[in-house]
Amino acid sequence: MATSETTAAAPRGGRGARERILRAAVELFARDGIHVTGIAKLTDVAHVSTRTFYQHFPSKEALVSAYLQRVASDSEGPVHIETVLERHDLTARERLLALFADSPPAKVVRGCPLHNATVEAAGTMPEAAALVERHKREFTERLIKTATEAGAREPESLGRQLALLFEGARALSTSLNDTLPYRDARELAEMLIDQSTRAVSQLPPGLSGK
């Protein structure tokens, strides 16, 4: 199994060891899974000793937590699509729908690495699970805020519905190895948004809050 060019070319040990371990985790956890990837494989790809590994990460769970923080903030990673909610060049409605854009063609649809990590951990990594839960709740709050900007009559309900739709599309795309669920989800999202915003515009004067 080939390693990345960056980690393969790195010197063993020395400065930058923590970053090399993190890069190895990003590569191996996403491709092979967290449980399958052992410390020996991580240290081999990162070109560090086991001792050096534990100097930077006291446990594998500590590395998993650092890995999740890294992928959640990666400007080019699979979680980056969520940042479309912060764009200022799109209307609130456009930002909500942009979440459901088709992913670029890929041999394997990986889905959300945060969700995948939670499924793999299955309650055995509470620190990592708490990090994922916090991220998902914050994402839902951002959806609710954007739904409010879009003029939804019940933005909290719409935000939670869109979160469910988005997460479901990501999970099903991973299971089917197909991005078609995103297209189906976008159609449903458009219906939900239109129904919610239309409900406001069609209320009698004095009841719409405007």
Coordinates of C-alpha atoms in Angstrom, one line a residue:
M1 CA 0.0 0.0 0.0
A2 CA 1.6 3.2 -1.1
T3 CA 2.2 6.1 1.3
S4 CA 1.8 9.8 0.4
E5 CA 4.8 11.5 -1.2
T6 CA 5.0 14.0 1.6
T7 CA 5.3 11.5 4.4
A8 CA 7.5 9.1 2.4
A9 CA 10.1 11.8 1.8
A10 CA 10.2 13.1 5.4
P11 CA 13.2 12.4 7.6
R12 CA 12.7 10.0 10.5
G13 CA 12.1 11.8 13.8
G14 CA 13.3 15.4 14.4
R15 CA 11.3 18.6 14.0
G16 CA 7.9 18.5 12.5
A17 CA 7.1 15.0 13.9
R18 CA 3.7 16.0 15.3
E19 CA 2.6 17.4 11.9
R20 CA 3.8 14.3 10.1
I21 CA 1.8 12.1 12.5
L22 CA -1.3 14.3 11.9
R23 CA -0.9 14.1 8.2
A24 CA -0.5 10.3 8.4
A25 CA -3.7 10.2 10.4
V26 CA -5.6 12.3 7.9
E27 CA -4.4 10.0 5.1
L28 CA -4.8 6.6 6.8
F29 CA -8.0 7.2 8.9
A30 CA -9.9 8.5 5.9
R31 CA -8.7 5.7 3.6
D32 CA -8.5 2.7 5.8
G33 CA -10.5 3.6 8.9
I34 CA -9.6 4.4 12.5
H35 CA -9.7 0.9 14.0
V36 CA -7.8 -0.7 11.2
T37 CA -5.0 1.8 11.4
G38 CA -2.7 0.9 14.2
I39 CA 0.1 2.8 15.9
A40 CA 2.7 0.8 14.0
K41 CA 1.3 1.9 10.6
L42 CA 1.0 5.5 11.7
T43 CA 4.6 5.7 12.9
D44 CA 5.8 4.0 9.8
V45 CA 4.0 6.4 7.5
A46 CA 4.9 9.4 9.6
H47 CA 8.6 8.3 9.9
V48 CA 8.7 8.6 13.7
S49 CA 9.4 6.1 16.5
T50 CA 6.7 4.8 18.8
R51 CA 8.3 6.9 21.6
T52 CA 8.1 10.0 19.6
F53 CA 4.4 9.3 18.8
Y54 CA 3.5 9.1 22.5
Q55 CA 5.5 12.2 23.3
H56 CA 3.1 14.1 21.0
F57 CA -0.1 12.1 21.6
P58 CA -0.6 10.2 24.9
S59 CA -3.1 7.9 23.3
K60 CA -4.7 7.0 20.0
E61 CA -7.9 8.8 21.1
A62 CA -5.9 11.9 21.6
L63 CA -4.7 11.6 18.0
V64 CA -8.2 10.9 16.8
S65 CA -9.4 14.1 18.5
A66 CA -6.6 16.1 16.9
Y67 CA -7.4 14.5 13.5
L68 CA -11.1 15.4 13.8
Q69 CA -10.2 19.0 14.6
R70 CA -7.9 19.1 11.6
V71 CA -10.4 17.8 9.1
A72 CA -13.1 20.0 10.5
S73 CA -11.0 23.1 9.9
D74 CA -9.4 22.0 6.6
S75 CA -10.2 24.6 3.9
E76 CA -10.0 21.9 1.2
G77 CA -11.3 18.9 3.1
P78 CA -14.7 17.1 3.0
V79 CA -16.2 19.2 5.8
H80 CA -15.4 22.4 3.9
I81 CA -18.7 22.4 2.1
E82 CA -20.4 23.6 5.3
T83 CA -18.6 26.9 5.1
V84 CA -20.8 27.8 2.2
L85 CA -23.2 29.1 4.9
E86 CA -20.8 31.9 5.6
R87 CA -20.5 33.2 2.0
H88 CA -21.5 36.8 1.5
D89 CA -21.9 36.6 -2.3
L90 CA -25.0 34.3 -2.1
T91 CA -28.5 34.9 -0.7
A92 CA -29.5 32.9 2.4
R93 CA -31.6 30.6 0.2
E94 CA -28.7 30.1 -2.2
R95 CA -26.4 29.2 0.7
L96 CA -28.8 26.6 2.1
L97 CA -29.2 25.0 -1.3
A98 CA -25.4 25.1 -2.1
L99 CA -24.9 22.6 0.7
F100 CA -26.4 19.9 -1.5
A101 CA -24.2 20.5 -4.6
D102 CA -22.9 17.3 -6.2
S103 CA -19.4 16.3 -5.0
P104 CA -16.6 16.0 -7.6
P105 CA -16.5 12.6 -9.2
A106 CA -14.5 10.1 -7.0
K107 CA -13.8 6.4 -7.0
V108 CA -14.9 6.2 -3.4
V109 CA -17.4 8.5 -1.7
R110 CA -16.0 9.0 1.8
G111 CA -18.8 10.9 3.3
C112 CA -18.4 13.0 6.5
P113 CA -15.2 12.0 8.4
L114 CA -16.7 13.2 11.7
H115 CA -19.7 11.0 11.3
N116 CA -17.6 8.1 10.2
A117 CA -15.4 8.5 13.2
T118 CA -18.4 8.4 15.6
V119 CA -19.7 5.2 14.0
E120 CA -16.3 3.6 14.2
A121 CA -15.7 4.6 17.8
A122 CA -19.1 3.2 18.9
G123 CA -18.9 4.8 22.3
T124 CA -15.3 3.9 23.0
M125 CA -13.8 7.4 22.4
P126 CA -15.9 9.8 24.5
E127 CA -13.6 12.8 23.8
A128 CA -13.8 12.4 20.1
A129 CA -17.6 11.8 20.3
A130 CA -18.0 15.0 22.3
L131 CA -16.1 16.9 19.7
V132 CA -18.2 15.5 16.8
E133 CA -21.5 16.2 18.7
R134 CA -20.4 19.8 19.4
H135 CA -19.6 20.3 15.7
K136 CA -22.9 18.9 14.5
R137 CA -24.9 21.0 17.0
E138 CA -23.0 24.1 15.9
F139 CA -23.7 23.3 12.3
T140 CA -27.4 22.9 13.0
E141 CA -27.4 26.3 14.7
R142 CA -25.8 27.9 11.6
L143 CA -28.5 26.3 9.5
I144 CA -31.2 27.8 11.8
K145 CA -29.5 31.2 11.6
T146 CA -29.4 31.0 7.8
A147 CA -33.0 29.9 7.7
T148 CA -33.9 32.9 9.7
E149 CA -32.1 35.1 7.2
A150 CA -34.0 33.4 4.4
G151 CA -37.3 34.5 6.0
A152 CA -38.5 31.1 7.2
R153 CA -41.6 31.2 9.3
E154 CA -40.2 28.5 11.7
P155 CA -36.4 28.7 11.1
E156 CA -35.6 26.3 14.0
S157 CA -37.7 23.6 12.4
L158 CA -36.4 24.3 8.9
G159 CA -32.8 24.3 10.1
R160 CA -33.2 20.9 11.9
Q161 CA -34.9 19.4 8.9
L162 CA -32.2 20.6 6.5
A163 CA -29.5 19.2 8.9
L164 CA -31.3 15.8 8.9
L165 CA -31.5 15.9 5.1
F166 CA -27.9 16.9 4.6
E167 CA -26.5 14.4 7.0
G168 CA -28.7 11.7 5.5
A169 CA -27.6 12.5 2.0
R170 CA -23.9 12.2 3.1
A171 CA -24.5 8.9 4.8
L172 CA -26.4 7.4 2.0
S173 CA -24.0 8.6 -0.6
T174 CA -21.2 6.8 1.3
S175 CA -23.2 3.6 1.6
L176 CA -24.1 3.6 -2.1
N177 CA -20.8 5.1 -3.3
D178 CA -22.9 7.5 -5.4
T179 CA -23.6 11.2 -5.2
L180 CA -27.2 10.8 -6.5
P181 CA -28.6 11.2 -2.9
Y182 CA -27.3 14.8 -2.9
R183 CA -29.4 15.6 -6.0
D184 CA -32.5 14.1 -4.5
A185 CA -31.8 15.9 -1.2
R186 CA -31.4 19.2 -3.0
E187 CA -34.9 18.8 -4.6
L188 CA -36.4 18.1 -1.2
A189 CA -34.5 21.0 0.4
E190 CA -35.8 23.3 -2.2
M191 CA -39.4 22.2 -1.4
L192 CA -38.9 22.7 2.3
I193 CA -37.3 26.1 1.9
D194 CA -40.0 27.3 -0.5
Q195 CA -42.8 26.0 1.7
S196 CA -41.4 27.6 4.8
T197 CA -40.7 31.0 3.2
R198 CA -43.9 31.0 1.2
A199 CA -45.8 30.4 4.4
V200 CA -44.5 33.8 5.6
S201 CA -45.2 35.7 2.5
Q202 CA -48.8 34.4 2.2
L203 CA -49.8 35.3 5.8
P204 CA -52.4 38.0 6.1
P205 CA -51.0 41.5 6.9
G206 CA -50.3 41.9 10.5
L207 CA -49.5 38.2 11.1
S208 CA -46.3 37.9 9.2
G209 CA -44.3 40.0 11.6
K210 CA -43.5 42.5 8.8

